[in-house]
mmCIF file of C-alpha atoms in Angstrom:
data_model
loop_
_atom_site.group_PDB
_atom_site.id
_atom_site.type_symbol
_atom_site.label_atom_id
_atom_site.label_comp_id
_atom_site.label_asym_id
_atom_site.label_seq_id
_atom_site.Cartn_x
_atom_site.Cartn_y
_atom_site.Cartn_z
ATOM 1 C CA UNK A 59 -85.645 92.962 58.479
ATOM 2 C CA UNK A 60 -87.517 94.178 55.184
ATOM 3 C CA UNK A 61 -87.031 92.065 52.407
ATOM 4 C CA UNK A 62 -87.627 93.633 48.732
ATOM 5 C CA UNK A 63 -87.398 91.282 45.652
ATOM 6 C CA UNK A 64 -88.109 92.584 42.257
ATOM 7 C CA UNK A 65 -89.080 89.905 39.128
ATOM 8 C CA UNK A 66 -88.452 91.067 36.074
ATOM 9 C CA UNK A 67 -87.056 90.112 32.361
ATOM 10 C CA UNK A 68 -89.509 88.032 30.267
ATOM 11 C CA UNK A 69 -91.985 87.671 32.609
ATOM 12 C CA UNK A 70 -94.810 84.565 31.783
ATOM 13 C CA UNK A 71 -98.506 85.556 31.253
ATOM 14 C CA UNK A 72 -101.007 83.668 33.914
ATOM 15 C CA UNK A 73 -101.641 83.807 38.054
ATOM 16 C CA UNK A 74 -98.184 83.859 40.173
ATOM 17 C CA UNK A 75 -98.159 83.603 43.900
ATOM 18 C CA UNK A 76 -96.486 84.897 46.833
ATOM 19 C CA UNK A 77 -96.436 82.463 49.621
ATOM 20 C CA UNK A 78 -95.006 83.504 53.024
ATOM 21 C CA UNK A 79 -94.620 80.858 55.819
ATOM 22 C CA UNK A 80 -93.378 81.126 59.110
ATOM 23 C CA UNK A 81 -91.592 78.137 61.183
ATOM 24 C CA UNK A 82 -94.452 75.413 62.201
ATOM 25 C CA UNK A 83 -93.007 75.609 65.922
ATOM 26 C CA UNK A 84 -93.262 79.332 66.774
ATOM 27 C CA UNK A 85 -95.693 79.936 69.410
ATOM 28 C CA UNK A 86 -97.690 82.562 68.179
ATOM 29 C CA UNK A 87 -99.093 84.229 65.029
ATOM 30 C CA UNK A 88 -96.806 85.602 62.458
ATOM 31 C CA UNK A 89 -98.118 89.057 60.881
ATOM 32 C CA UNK A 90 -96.253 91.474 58.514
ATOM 33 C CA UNK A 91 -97.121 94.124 55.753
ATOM 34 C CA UNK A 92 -96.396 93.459 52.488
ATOM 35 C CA UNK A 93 -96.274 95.980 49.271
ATOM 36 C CA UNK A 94 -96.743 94.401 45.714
ATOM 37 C CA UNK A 95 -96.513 97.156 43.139
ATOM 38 C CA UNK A 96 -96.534 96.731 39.214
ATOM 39 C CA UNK A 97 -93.742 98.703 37.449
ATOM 40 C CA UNK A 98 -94.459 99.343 33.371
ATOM 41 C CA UNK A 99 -91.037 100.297 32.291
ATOM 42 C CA UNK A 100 -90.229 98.072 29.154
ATOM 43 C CA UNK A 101 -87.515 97.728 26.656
ATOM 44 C CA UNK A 102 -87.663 95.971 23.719
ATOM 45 C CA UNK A 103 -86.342 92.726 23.015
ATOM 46 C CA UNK A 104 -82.701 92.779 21.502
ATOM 47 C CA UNK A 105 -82.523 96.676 22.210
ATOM 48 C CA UNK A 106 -79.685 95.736 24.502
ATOM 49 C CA UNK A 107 -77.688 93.301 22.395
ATOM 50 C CA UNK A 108 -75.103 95.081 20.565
ATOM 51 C CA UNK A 109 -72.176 97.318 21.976
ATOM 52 C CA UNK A 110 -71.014 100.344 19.905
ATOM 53 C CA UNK A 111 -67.440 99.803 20.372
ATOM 54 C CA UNK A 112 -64.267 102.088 18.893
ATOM 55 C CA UNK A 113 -60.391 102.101 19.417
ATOM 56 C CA UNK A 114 -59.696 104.147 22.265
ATOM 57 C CA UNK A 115 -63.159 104.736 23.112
ATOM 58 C CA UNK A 116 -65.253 102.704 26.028
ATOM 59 C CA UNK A 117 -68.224 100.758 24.792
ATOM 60 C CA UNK A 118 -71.194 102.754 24.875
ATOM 61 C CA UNK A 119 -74.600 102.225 23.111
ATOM 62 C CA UNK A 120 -78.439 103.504 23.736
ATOM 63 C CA UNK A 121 -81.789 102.163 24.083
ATOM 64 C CA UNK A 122 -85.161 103.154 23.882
ATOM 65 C CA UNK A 123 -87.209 102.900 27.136
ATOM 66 C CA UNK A 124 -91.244 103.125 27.688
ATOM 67 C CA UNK A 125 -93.127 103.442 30.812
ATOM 68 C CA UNK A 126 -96.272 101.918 31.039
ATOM 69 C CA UNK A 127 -97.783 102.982 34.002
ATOM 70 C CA UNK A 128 -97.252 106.245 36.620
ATOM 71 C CA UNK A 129 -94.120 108.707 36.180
ATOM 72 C CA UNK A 130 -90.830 107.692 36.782
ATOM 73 C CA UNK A 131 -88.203 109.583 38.696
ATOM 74 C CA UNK A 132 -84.729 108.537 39.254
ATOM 75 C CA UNK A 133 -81.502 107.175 38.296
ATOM 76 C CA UNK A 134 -80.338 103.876 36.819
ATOM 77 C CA UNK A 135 -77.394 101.972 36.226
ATOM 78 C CA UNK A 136 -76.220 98.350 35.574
ATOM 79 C CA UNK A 137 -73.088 96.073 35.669
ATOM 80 C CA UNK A 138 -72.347 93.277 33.010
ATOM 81 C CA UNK A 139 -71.879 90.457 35.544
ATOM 82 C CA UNK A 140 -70.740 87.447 33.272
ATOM 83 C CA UNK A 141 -70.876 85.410 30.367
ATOM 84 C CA UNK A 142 -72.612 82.491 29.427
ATOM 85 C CA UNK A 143 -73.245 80.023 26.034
ATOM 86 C CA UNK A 144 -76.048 77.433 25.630
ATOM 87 C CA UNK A 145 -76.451 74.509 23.661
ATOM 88 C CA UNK A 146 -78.246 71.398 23.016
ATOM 89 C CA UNK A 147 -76.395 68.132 22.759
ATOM 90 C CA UNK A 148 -77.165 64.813 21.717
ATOM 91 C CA UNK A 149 -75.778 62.226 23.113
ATOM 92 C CA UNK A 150 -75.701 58.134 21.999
ATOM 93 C CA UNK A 151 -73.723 56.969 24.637
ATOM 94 C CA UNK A 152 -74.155 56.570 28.293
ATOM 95 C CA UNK A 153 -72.168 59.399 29.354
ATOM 96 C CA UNK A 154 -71.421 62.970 28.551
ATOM 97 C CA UNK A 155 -68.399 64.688 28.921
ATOM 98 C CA UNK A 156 -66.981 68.233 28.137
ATOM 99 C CA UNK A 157 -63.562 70.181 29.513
ATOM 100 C CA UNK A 158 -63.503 73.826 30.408
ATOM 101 C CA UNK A 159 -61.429 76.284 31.748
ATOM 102 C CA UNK A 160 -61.410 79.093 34.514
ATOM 103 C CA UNK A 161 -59.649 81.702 35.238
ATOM 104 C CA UNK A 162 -58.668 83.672 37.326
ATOM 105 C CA UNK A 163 -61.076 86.540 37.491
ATOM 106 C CA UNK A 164 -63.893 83.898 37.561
ATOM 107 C CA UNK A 165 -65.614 83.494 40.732
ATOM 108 C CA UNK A 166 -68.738 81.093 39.856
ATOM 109 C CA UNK A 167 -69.339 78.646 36.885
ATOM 110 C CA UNK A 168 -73.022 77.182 36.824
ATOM 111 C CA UNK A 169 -74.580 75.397 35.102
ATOM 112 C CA UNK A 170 -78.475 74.479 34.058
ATOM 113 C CA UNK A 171 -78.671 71.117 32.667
ATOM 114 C CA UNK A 172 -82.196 69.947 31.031
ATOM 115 C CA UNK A 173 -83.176 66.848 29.446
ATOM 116 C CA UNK A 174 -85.649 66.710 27.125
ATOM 117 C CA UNK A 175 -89.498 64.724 27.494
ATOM 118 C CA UNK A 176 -89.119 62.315 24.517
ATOM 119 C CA UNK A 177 -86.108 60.265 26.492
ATOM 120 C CA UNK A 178 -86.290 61.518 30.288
ATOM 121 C CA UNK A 179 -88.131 58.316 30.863
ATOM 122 C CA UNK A 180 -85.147 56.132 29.404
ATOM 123 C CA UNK A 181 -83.465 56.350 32.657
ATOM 124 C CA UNK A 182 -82.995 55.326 36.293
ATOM 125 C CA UNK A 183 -81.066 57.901 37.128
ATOM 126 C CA UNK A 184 -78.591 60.423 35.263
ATOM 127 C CA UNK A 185 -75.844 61.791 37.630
ATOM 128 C CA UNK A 186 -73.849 64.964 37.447
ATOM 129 C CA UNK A 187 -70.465 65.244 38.327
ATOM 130 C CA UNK A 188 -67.383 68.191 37.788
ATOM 131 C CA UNK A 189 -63.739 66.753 38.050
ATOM 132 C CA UNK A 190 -61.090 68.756 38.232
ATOM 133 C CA UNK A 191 -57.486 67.988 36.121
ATOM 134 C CA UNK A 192 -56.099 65.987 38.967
ATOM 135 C CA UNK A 193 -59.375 63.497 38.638
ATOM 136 C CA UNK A 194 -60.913 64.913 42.242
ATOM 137 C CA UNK A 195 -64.507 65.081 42.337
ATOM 138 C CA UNK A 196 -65.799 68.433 43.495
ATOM 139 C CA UNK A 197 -69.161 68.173 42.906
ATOM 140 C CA UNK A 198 -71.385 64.960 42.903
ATOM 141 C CA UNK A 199 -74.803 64.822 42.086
ATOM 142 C CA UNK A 200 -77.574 64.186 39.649
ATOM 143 C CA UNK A 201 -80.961 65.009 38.500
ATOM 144 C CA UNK A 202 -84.354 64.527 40.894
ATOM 145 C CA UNK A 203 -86.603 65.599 37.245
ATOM 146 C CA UNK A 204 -85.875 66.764 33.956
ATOM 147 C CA UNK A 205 -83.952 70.056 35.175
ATOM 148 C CA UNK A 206 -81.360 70.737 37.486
ATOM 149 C CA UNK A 207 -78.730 73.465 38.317
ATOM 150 C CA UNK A 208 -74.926 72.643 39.686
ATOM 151 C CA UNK A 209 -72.795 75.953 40.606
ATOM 152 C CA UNK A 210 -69.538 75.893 42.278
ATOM 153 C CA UNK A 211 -66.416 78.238 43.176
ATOM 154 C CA UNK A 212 -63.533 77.212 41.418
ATOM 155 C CA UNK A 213 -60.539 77.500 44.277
ATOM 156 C CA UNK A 214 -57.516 78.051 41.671
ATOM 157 C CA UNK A 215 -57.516 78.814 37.574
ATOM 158 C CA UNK A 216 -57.518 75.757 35.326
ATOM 159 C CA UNK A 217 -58.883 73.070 33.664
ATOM 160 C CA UNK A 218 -62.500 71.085 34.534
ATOM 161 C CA UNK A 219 -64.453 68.777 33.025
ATOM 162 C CA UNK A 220 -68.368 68.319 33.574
ATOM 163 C CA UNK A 221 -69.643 64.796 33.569
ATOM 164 C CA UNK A 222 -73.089 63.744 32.434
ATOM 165 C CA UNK A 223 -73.198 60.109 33.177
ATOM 166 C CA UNK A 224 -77.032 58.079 32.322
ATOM 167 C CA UNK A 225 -78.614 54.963 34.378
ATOM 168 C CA UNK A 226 -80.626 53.575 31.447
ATOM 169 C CA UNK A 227 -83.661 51.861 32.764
ATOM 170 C CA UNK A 228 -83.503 48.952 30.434
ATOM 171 C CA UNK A 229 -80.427 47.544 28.100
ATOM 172 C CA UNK A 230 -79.596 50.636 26.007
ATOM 173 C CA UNK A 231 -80.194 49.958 22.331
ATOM 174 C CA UNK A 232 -77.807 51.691 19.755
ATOM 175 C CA UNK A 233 -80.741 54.009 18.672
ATOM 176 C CA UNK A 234 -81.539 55.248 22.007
ATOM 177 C CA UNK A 235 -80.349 58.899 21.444
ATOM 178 C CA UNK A 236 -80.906 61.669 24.173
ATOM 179 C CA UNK A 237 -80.260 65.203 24.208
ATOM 180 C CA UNK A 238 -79.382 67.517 27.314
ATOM 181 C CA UNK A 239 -80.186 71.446 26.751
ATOM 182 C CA UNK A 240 -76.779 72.763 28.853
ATOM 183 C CA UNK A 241 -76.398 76.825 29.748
ATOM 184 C CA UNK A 242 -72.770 77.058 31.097
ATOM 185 C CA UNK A 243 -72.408 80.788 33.332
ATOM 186 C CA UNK A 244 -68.904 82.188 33.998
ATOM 187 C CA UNK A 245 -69.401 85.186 37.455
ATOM 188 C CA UNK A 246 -66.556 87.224 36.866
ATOM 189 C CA UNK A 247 -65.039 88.091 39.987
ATOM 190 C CA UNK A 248 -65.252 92.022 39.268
ATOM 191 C CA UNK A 249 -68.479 92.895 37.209
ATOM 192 C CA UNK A 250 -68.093 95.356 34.984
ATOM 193 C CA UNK A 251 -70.253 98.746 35.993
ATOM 194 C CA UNK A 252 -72.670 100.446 33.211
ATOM 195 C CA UNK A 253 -73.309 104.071 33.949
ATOM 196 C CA UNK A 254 -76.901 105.217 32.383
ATOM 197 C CA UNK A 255 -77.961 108.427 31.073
ATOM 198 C CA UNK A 256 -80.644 110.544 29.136
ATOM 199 C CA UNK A 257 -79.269 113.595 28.146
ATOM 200 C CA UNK A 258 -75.764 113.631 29.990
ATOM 201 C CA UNK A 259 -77.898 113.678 32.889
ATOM 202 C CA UNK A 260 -77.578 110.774 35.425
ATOM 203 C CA UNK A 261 -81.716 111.873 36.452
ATOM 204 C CA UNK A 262 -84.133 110.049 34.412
ATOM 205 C CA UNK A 263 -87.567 111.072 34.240
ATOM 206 C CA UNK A 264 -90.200 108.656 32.390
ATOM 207 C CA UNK A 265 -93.754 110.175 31.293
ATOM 208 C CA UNK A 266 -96.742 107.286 31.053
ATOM 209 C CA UNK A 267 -96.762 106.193 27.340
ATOM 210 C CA UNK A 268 -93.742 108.122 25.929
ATOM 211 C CA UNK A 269 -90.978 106.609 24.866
ATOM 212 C CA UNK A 270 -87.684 108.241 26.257
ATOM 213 C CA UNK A 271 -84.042 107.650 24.492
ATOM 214 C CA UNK A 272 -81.332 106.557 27.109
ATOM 215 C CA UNK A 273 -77.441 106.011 26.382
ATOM 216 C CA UNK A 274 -75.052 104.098 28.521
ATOM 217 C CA UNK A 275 -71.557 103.828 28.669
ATOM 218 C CA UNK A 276 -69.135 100.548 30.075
ATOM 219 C CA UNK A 277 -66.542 101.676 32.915
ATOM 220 C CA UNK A 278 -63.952 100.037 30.834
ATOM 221 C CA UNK A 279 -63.905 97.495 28.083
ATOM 222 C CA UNK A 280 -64.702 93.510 28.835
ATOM 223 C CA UNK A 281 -62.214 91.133 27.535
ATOM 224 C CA UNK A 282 -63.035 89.342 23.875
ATOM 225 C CA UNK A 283 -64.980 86.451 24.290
ATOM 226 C CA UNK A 284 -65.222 83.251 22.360
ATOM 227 C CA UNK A 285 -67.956 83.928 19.435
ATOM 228 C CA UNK A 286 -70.458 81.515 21.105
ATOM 229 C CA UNK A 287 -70.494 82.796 24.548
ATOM 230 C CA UNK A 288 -72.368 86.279 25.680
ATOM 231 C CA UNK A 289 -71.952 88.429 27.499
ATOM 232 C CA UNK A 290 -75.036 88.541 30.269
ATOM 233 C CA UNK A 291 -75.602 91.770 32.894
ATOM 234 C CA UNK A 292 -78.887 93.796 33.923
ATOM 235 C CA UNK A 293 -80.072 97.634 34.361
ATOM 236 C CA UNK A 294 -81.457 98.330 37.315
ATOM 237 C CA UNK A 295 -84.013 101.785 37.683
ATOM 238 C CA UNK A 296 -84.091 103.024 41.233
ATOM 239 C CA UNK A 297 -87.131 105.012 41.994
ATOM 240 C CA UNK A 298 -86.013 107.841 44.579
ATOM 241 C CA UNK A 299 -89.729 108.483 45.815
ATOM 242 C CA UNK A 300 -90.284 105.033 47.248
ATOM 243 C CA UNK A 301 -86.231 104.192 47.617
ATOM 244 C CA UNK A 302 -87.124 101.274 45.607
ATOM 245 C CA UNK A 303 -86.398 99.143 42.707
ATOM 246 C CA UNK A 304 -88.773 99.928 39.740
ATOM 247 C CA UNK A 305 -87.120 97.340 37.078
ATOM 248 C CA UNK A 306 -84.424 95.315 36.387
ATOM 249 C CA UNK A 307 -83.853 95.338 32.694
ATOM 250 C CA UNK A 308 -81.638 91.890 31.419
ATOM 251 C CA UNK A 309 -78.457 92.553 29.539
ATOM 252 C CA UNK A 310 -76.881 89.847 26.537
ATOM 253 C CA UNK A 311 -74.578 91.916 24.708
#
């Protein structure tokens, strides 16, 4: 079947690649067609940061949008899909720990775990575990480099605690210090939906090089969060001529 894939967000100056393979056993040659187009619609960093958000109103806000490239016509709309915190611990003793709780509109928690170059090479290994209150191991792993990802689905709300446990590769000395970069990621089990407008009208159409004024509005208001999470979503701008994705604009309000 077709696939489409759209990358998008802050996107890395230099030479990417798309590599398609087929399975080394199948008989014959593999052939297919394959579209790579360049949308230009931008918004600026942080214009999609802050909600405007009154007593018996929903959130709402707006945004400034530029196209780079050919005309734009279509619709867009997004969801906030989450929330998520990051921060950089240091650790001085062999092993990390740190509770959290889920509930029950949470579908997902992940998390991306680095450690930084100045002490990866203190260890033999580093394993990763997440326990749950009654001391059962649901997940049990550990890092193959400097960077890895864990993600589970919690089956009931409650209490968890992520384990960060280090194999040091020689007798640990009381100044060895390391640090682990961690981005926890609640999926809420129903996202919130983002309706998008310019004008009150739900078509959008975006000249090359001028810069158009779009408002959204939430489809109902997202519970308070703790002050050092965010909340984390995307825009998405379907183009109706080609029935395709033109961008996906990231959301951390």
């Amino acid at each position: 079947d077709p696939v489409k894939h759209t990358i998008s967000g802050n996107l890395t100056p230099g030479i990417w690649e798309v590599i398609p393979f087929a399975y080394h056993n199948l008989p014959k040659t593999s052939t297919y067609d394959m579209l790579v187009s360049f949308p230009g619609i931008e918004v600026k960093d942080g214009a999609l940061a802050d909600l405007k958000y009154e007593n018996g109103e929903l959130p709402c806000g707006d945004f400034v949008v530029t196209n780079h490239f050919g005309p734009f016509q279509g619709t867009a709309k997004g969801s906030l899909m989450g929330w998520q915190k990051f921060e950089s611990v240091k650790i001085t003793d062999d092993e990390y720990k740190t509770k959290f709780k889920v509930g029950e509109n949470v579908k997902r928690v992940s998390y991306d775990l680095e450690i930084s170059k100045e002490t990866w090479n203190l260890f033999t290994d580093v394993a990763v575990n997440i326990v749950d209150e009654n001391g059962k191991y649901l997940i049990n792993t550990g890092f193959s480099n400097r960077r890895t990802n864990i993600s589970f689905k919690p089956q009931k709300a409650g209490e968890y605690t992520l384990q960060i446990i280090a194999g040091f590769a020689e007798p640990k000395k009381k100044s060895d210090e390391w640090r682990v970069d961690i981005k926890q990621t609640y999926e809420q089990a129903e996202p919130v939906g983002i309706s998008v407008n310019r004008n009150d009208s739900k078509e959008i159409e975006l000249y090359p090089g001028i810069p158009a004024n779009l408002s959204y509005k939430l489809q109902r208001a997202p519970q308070v969060l703790p002050k050092e999470f965010s909340y984390f979503g995307c825009i998405i701008f379907n183009d109706e001529k080609s029935n395709s994705i033109a961008a996906e604009i990231p959301i951390e309000f």
